[in-house]
Structures are given as structure tokens and as C-alpha cells.
Amino acid sequence: MCKLAAAWKKRDDNLPLKTPYQALILASIIEKETAAAVERPLIGGVFTRRLKKGMLLQTDPTVIYALSEAYDGKIYKRDLRIDSPYNTYIYKGLPPTPIAMPGIAAIEAALHPSEGNALYFVAKGNQGYHHFSSNLKEHDCAVIKYLLTKQSSSYKRWCRKRPSCSACRR
């Protein structure tokens, strides 16, 4: 029996996934989202909660997949608006196919996601680790802290709108 089929039989109850193929798609996103094995179930949990709530997944690896050769190593605001069924910033649910070949750890994370209340995450840098947030206000502050430099116009614009954010007072 293949590993996906065996894992599917042992999946957690109450997942928003209807088929093993959907689990494979979600696992492929998890695989591309983090290099940190310890974070895979956490990211699986975020995506599971977002799917259950009918929220957009808003995950960069699906946009990168949609961009294909046009991806230059950086995602721009315009990229988040491209019309592709793989763009999870504008289309709800899972993309139509996997975006990568996931390993068994990513499949397990899709089928046994961590519990919790986090709905957002942002990369902390280049090590593959993330900051997890349960609300948009906290997430926006983490974006300021981890992605924006004090010298950028984006930093100043974001902080004007979020004066209570600790990252804006650094």
C-alpha cells in the first residue's frame, strides 16, 4: 500500500480534506512553506483552520508556482493579483494540483495538523522558521518586525497605521 493511502486511513477526524489527493495538495504546500520539520504540523494547523473558516490560504509558494519562470526570487504586490487557480491570495481553497512532491513528514502534517488558534504566520528570516499569530493585528506587527526595514517607506506607512505595534517602537 502506498504511504499516502496508509496515512490517509489514519488521518485526524474533522479535517477539511475530502480525498487523499487533497491531502497531497495541502502537503505539497506545507513542504514548500518551511524547511523546519518542527514547523510542518504548525503550518498544517494554520492551513486547516483557514480552510475550515473559508479563508484564503494566502501562501507564497502557490504564487511562486503560478509565476513559474517569471519568478525572480522576490514576490511583488502585483504578483499577488495574478489570475491563476494556483494563486491562493485570490482563490479560496486548495489549488487544483500539488505544487511540489511532498515528503512523508509534510503528508503527516497535513493529516495530523497541530491544534491551536494561529491563523497567520510570517517568515522570521532565511532559516525557514516562522512567527505564528492568532489575529491580523499581531500578524501585521510580525510582518513589520521580520520583513520590513526601518528605512523603507513600507515600514513607515505600516507603522503609521499601527502605532501600538512593538516593532514600530524599536
mmCIF file of C-alpha atoms in Angstrom:
data_model
loop_
_atom_site.group_PDB
_atom_site.id
_atom_site.type_symbol
_atom_site.label_atom_id
_atom_site.label_comp_id
_atom_site.label_asym_id
_atom_site.label_seq_id
_atom_site.Cartn_x
_atom_site.Cartn_y
_atom_site.Cartn_z
ATOM 1 C CA MET A 1 0.000 0.000 0.000
ATOM 2 C CA CYS A 2 1.348 3.438 -0.828
ATOM 3 C CA LYS A 3 2.358 5.758 2.017
ATOM 4 C CA LEU A 4 -0.310 8.354 1.194
ATOM 5 C CA ALA A 5 -3.106 5.767 1.268
ATOM 6 C CA ALA A 6 -1.841 4.341 4.568
ATOM 7 C CA ALA A 7 -1.522 7.803 6.108
ATOM 8 C CA TRP A 8 -4.994 8.788 4.850
ATOM 9 C CA LYS A 9 -6.547 5.832 6.692
ATOM 10 C CA LYS A 10 -5.035 7.119 9.967
ATOM 11 C CA ARG A 11 -5.860 10.826 9.438
ATOM 12 C CA ASP A 12 -7.302 13.019 12.159
ATOM 13 C CA ASP A 13 -11.060 13.412 12.326
ATOM 14 C CA ASN A 14 -12.715 16.636 11.228
ATOM 15 C CA LEU A 15 -10.195 17.647 8.565
ATOM 16 C CA PRO A 16 -11.456 19.884 5.744
ATOM 17 C CA LEU A 17 -9.960 17.441 3.222
ATOM 18 C CA LYS A 18 -12.253 15.103 1.322
ATOM 19 C CA THR A 19 -9.760 12.952 -0.571
ATOM 20 C CA PRO A 20 -6.181 11.708 -0.355
ATOM 21 C CA TYR A 21 -5.442 13.880 -3.405
ATOM 22 C CA GLN A 22 -6.491 16.996 -1.480
ATOM 23 C CA ALA A 23 -4.185 15.870 1.327
ATOM 24 C CA LEU A 24 -1.372 15.563 -1.220
ATOM 25 C CA ILE A 25 -2.056 19.105 -2.472
ATOM 26 C CA LEU A 26 -2.023 20.531 1.058
ATOM 27 C CA ALA A 27 1.111 18.545 1.916
ATOM 28 C CA SER A 28 2.856 19.970 -1.139
ATOM 29 C CA ILE A 29 2.153 23.496 0.083
ATOM 30 C CA ILE A 30 3.418 22.634 3.573
ATOM 31 C CA GLU A 31 6.541 21.113 2.022
ATOM 32 C CA LYS A 32 7.348 24.313 0.143
ATOM 33 C CA GLU A 33 6.388 26.631 3.005
ATOM 34 C CA THR A 34 9.019 25.542 5.529
ATOM 35 C CA ALA A 35 12.336 23.758 5.753
ATOM 36 C CA ALA A 36 11.916 23.400 9.526
ATOM 37 C CA ALA A 37 10.485 19.962 10.249
ATOM 38 C CA VAL A 38 9.180 21.051 13.654
ATOM 39 C CA GLU A 39 7.009 23.708 11.990
ATOM 40 C CA ARG A 40 5.255 21.483 9.457
ATOM 41 C CA PRO A 41 2.390 20.469 11.802
ATOM 42 C CA LEU A 42 2.035 24.101 12.945
ATOM 43 C CA ILE A 43 1.711 25.287 9.348
ATOM 44 C CA GLY A 44 -0.649 22.392 8.644
ATOM 45 C CA GLY A 45 -2.743 23.620 11.560
ATOM 46 C CA VAL A 46 -2.882 27.177 10.219
ATOM 47 C CA PHE A 47 -3.965 25.987 6.775
ATOM 48 C CA THR A 48 -6.528 23.565 8.240
ATOM 49 C CA ARG A 49 -8.110 26.315 10.340
ATOM 50 C CA ARG A 50 -8.133 28.729 7.385
ATOM 51 C CA LEU A 51 -9.783 26.119 5.133
ATOM 52 C CA LYS A 52 -12.417 25.392 7.789
ATOM 53 C CA LYS A 53 -13.193 29.113 8.124
ATOM 54 C CA GLY A 54 -13.375 29.615 4.345
ATOM 55 C CA MET A 55 -10.395 31.983 4.453
ATOM 56 C CA LEU A 56 -7.918 32.399 1.637
ATOM 57 C CA LEU A 57 -4.744 30.390 2.262
ATOM 58 C CA GLN A 58 -2.593 33.329 1.110
ATOM 59 C CA THR A 59 0.572 31.295 0.783
ATOM 60 C CA ASP A 60 3.547 32.494 -1.248
ATOM 61 C CA PRO A 61 4.663 29.084 -2.599
ATOM 62 C CA THR A 62 1.439 28.789 -4.622
ATOM 63 C CA VAL A 63 2.063 32.204 -6.194
ATOM 64 C CA ILE A 64 5.665 31.245 -6.945
ATOM 65 C CA TYR A 65 4.372 28.081 -8.625
ATOM 66 C CA ALA A 66 1.907 30.129 -10.682
ATOM 67 C CA LEU A 67 4.631 32.583 -11.724
ATOM 68 C CA SER A 68 6.889 29.735 -12.910
ATOM 69 C CA GLU A 69 9.856 31.156 -14.860
ATOM 70 C CA ALA A 70 8.617 34.728 -14.253
ATOM 71 C CA TYR A 71 9.536 34.359 -10.564
ATOM 72 C CA ASP A 72 12.754 36.306 -9.952
ATOM 73 C CA GLY A 73 13.329 35.414 -6.311
ATOM 74 C CA LYS A 74 11.021 38.065 -4.884
ATOM 75 C CA ILE A 75 7.249 38.364 -4.705
ATOM 76 C CA TYR A 76 5.796 41.756 -5.601
ATOM 77 C CA LYS A 77 2.350 43.123 -4.779
ATOM 78 C CA ARG A 78 1.383 42.730 -8.451
ATOM 79 C CA ASP A 79 2.238 39.005 -8.237
ATOM 80 C CA LEU A 80 -0.393 38.528 -5.532
ATOM 81 C CA ARG A 81 -3.039 39.642 -8.053
ATOM 82 C CA ILE A 82 -2.170 37.314 -10.956
ATOM 83 C CA ASP A 83 -5.162 35.394 -12.225
ATOM 84 C CA SER A 84 -4.229 31.778 -11.714
ATOM 85 C CA PRO A 85 -6.084 28.956 -9.959
ATOM 86 C CA TYR A 86 -2.825 28.473 -8.024
ATOM 87 C CA ASN A 87 -2.969 31.989 -6.569
ATOM 88 C CA THR A 88 -4.273 31.380 -3.055
ATOM 89 C CA TYR A 89 -4.339 35.137 -2.428
ATOM 90 C CA ILE A 90 -7.356 35.479 -4.725
ATOM 91 C CA TYR A 91 -8.855 31.961 -4.926
ATOM 92 C CA LYS A 92 -10.255 30.168 -1.872
ATOM 93 C CA GLY A 93 -9.460 26.579 -1.120
ATOM 94 C CA LEU A 94 -6.674 24.432 -2.450
ATOM 95 C CA PRO A 95 -5.035 24.878 -5.845
ATOM 96 C CA PRO A 96 -6.028 22.308 -8.482
ATOM 97 C CA THR A 97 -2.868 20.177 -8.242
ATOM 98 C CA PRO A 98 0.136 19.733 -5.946
ATOM 99 C CA ILE A 99 2.841 22.388 -6.327
ATOM 100 C CA ALA A 100 5.667 20.024 -5.330
ATOM 101 C CA MET A 101 6.320 16.436 -4.341
ATOM 102 C CA PRO A 102 5.871 16.370 -0.562
ATOM 103 C CA GLY A 103 7.773 14.138 1.778
ATOM 104 C CA ILE A 104 6.064 11.883 4.286
ATOM 105 C CA ALA A 105 6.572 14.463 7.072
ATOM 106 C CA ALA A 106 4.552 17.046 5.118
ATOM 107 C CA ILE A 107 1.838 14.459 4.418
ATOM 108 C CA GLU A 108 1.695 13.647 8.126
ATOM 109 C CA ALA A 109 1.464 17.383 8.913
ATOM 110 C CA ALA A 110 -1.474 17.753 6.519
ATOM 111 C CA LEU A 111 -3.265 14.771 8.047
ATOM 112 C CA HIS A 112 -2.310 15.475 11.689
ATOM 113 C CA PRO A 113 -2.082 19.260 11.984
ATOM 114 C CA SER A 114 -1.261 20.916 15.275
ATOM 115 C CA GLU A 115 -4.122 22.257 17.308
ATOM 116 C CA GLY A 116 -4.132 25.891 18.250
ATOM 117 C CA ASN A 117 -5.590 29.212 17.245
ATOM 118 C CA ALA A 118 -2.939 30.633 14.891
ATOM 119 C CA LEU A 119 -4.354 31.786 11.559
ATOM 120 C CA TYR A 120 -1.270 33.592 10.235
ATOM 121 C CA PHE A 121 2.476 33.149 10.000
ATOM 122 C CA VAL A 122 5.388 35.097 8.612
ATOM 123 C CA ALA A 123 8.964 34.034 7.942
ATOM 124 C CA LYS A 124 11.472 35.183 10.552
ATOM 125 C CA GLY A 125 14.313 35.211 8.058
ATOM 126 C CA ASN A 126 16.167 32.741 5.889
ATOM 127 C CA GLN A 127 16.320 29.840 8.365
ATOM 128 C CA GLY A 128 12.850 28.515 7.496
ATOM 129 C CA TYR A 129 11.290 29.418 10.849
ATOM 130 C CA HIS A 130 8.111 31.448 11.282
ATOM 131 C CA HIS A 131 6.261 33.644 13.738
ATOM 132 C CA PHE A 132 2.673 32.435 14.266
ATOM 133 C CA SER A 133 -0.219 34.783 15.103
ATOM 134 C CA SER A 134 -3.849 34.267 16.014
ATOM 135 C CA ASN A 135 -5.108 37.635 14.770
ATOM 136 C CA LEU A 136 -4.369 40.060 11.972
ATOM 137 C CA LYS A 137 -3.150 42.840 14.265
ATOM 138 C CA GLU A 138 -0.458 40.598 15.746
ATOM 139 C CA HIS A 139 0.416 39.270 12.286
ATOM 140 C CA ASP A 140 0.826 42.763 10.851
ATOM 141 C CA CYS A 141 3.185 43.636 13.697
ATOM 142 C CA ALA A 142 5.219 40.474 12.972
ATOM 143 C CA VAL A 143 5.416 41.446 9.290
ATOM 144 C CA ILE A 144 6.816 44.816 10.338
ATOM 145 C CA LYS A 145 9.295 43.173 12.684
ATOM 146 C CA TYR A 146 10.575 40.446 10.376
ATOM 147 C CA LEU A 147 10.132 41.710 6.826
ATOM 148 C CA LEU A 148 10.336 45.479 6.745
ATOM 149 C CA THR A 149 13.438 47.547 7.369
ATOM 150 C CA LYS A 150 13.213 50.792 9.311
ATOM 151 C CA GLN A 151 14.451 52.716 6.294
ATOM 152 C CA SER A 152 11.747 51.513 3.910
ATOM 153 C CA SER A 153 8.707 53.581 3.021
ATOM 154 C CA SER A 154 6.582 50.470 3.678
ATOM 155 C CA TYR A 155 7.868 50.341 7.274
ATOM 156 C CA LYS A 156 6.893 53.960 7.892
ATOM 157 C CA ARG A 157 3.488 53.538 6.217
ATOM 158 C CA TRP A 158 2.682 50.334 8.143
ATOM 159 C CA CYS A 159 3.798 51.841 11.461
ATOM 160 C CA ARG A 160 1.699 54.985 10.975
ATOM 161 C CA LYS A 161 -1.331 52.689 10.788
ATOM 162 C CA ARG A 162 -0.186 50.518 13.737
ATOM 163 C CA PRO A 163 1.362 52.814 16.367
ATOM 164 C CA SER A 164 0.780 50.275 19.158
ATOM 165 C CA CYS A 165 2.942 47.646 17.432
ATOM 166 C CA SER A 166 6.109 46.986 19.439
ATOM 167 C CA ALA A 167 8.089 46.582 16.216
ATOM 168 C CA CYS A 168 7.317 50.213 15.368
ATOM 169 C CA ARG A 169 8.862 51.382 18.627
ATOM 170 C CA ARG A 170 12.198 49.613 18.139
#
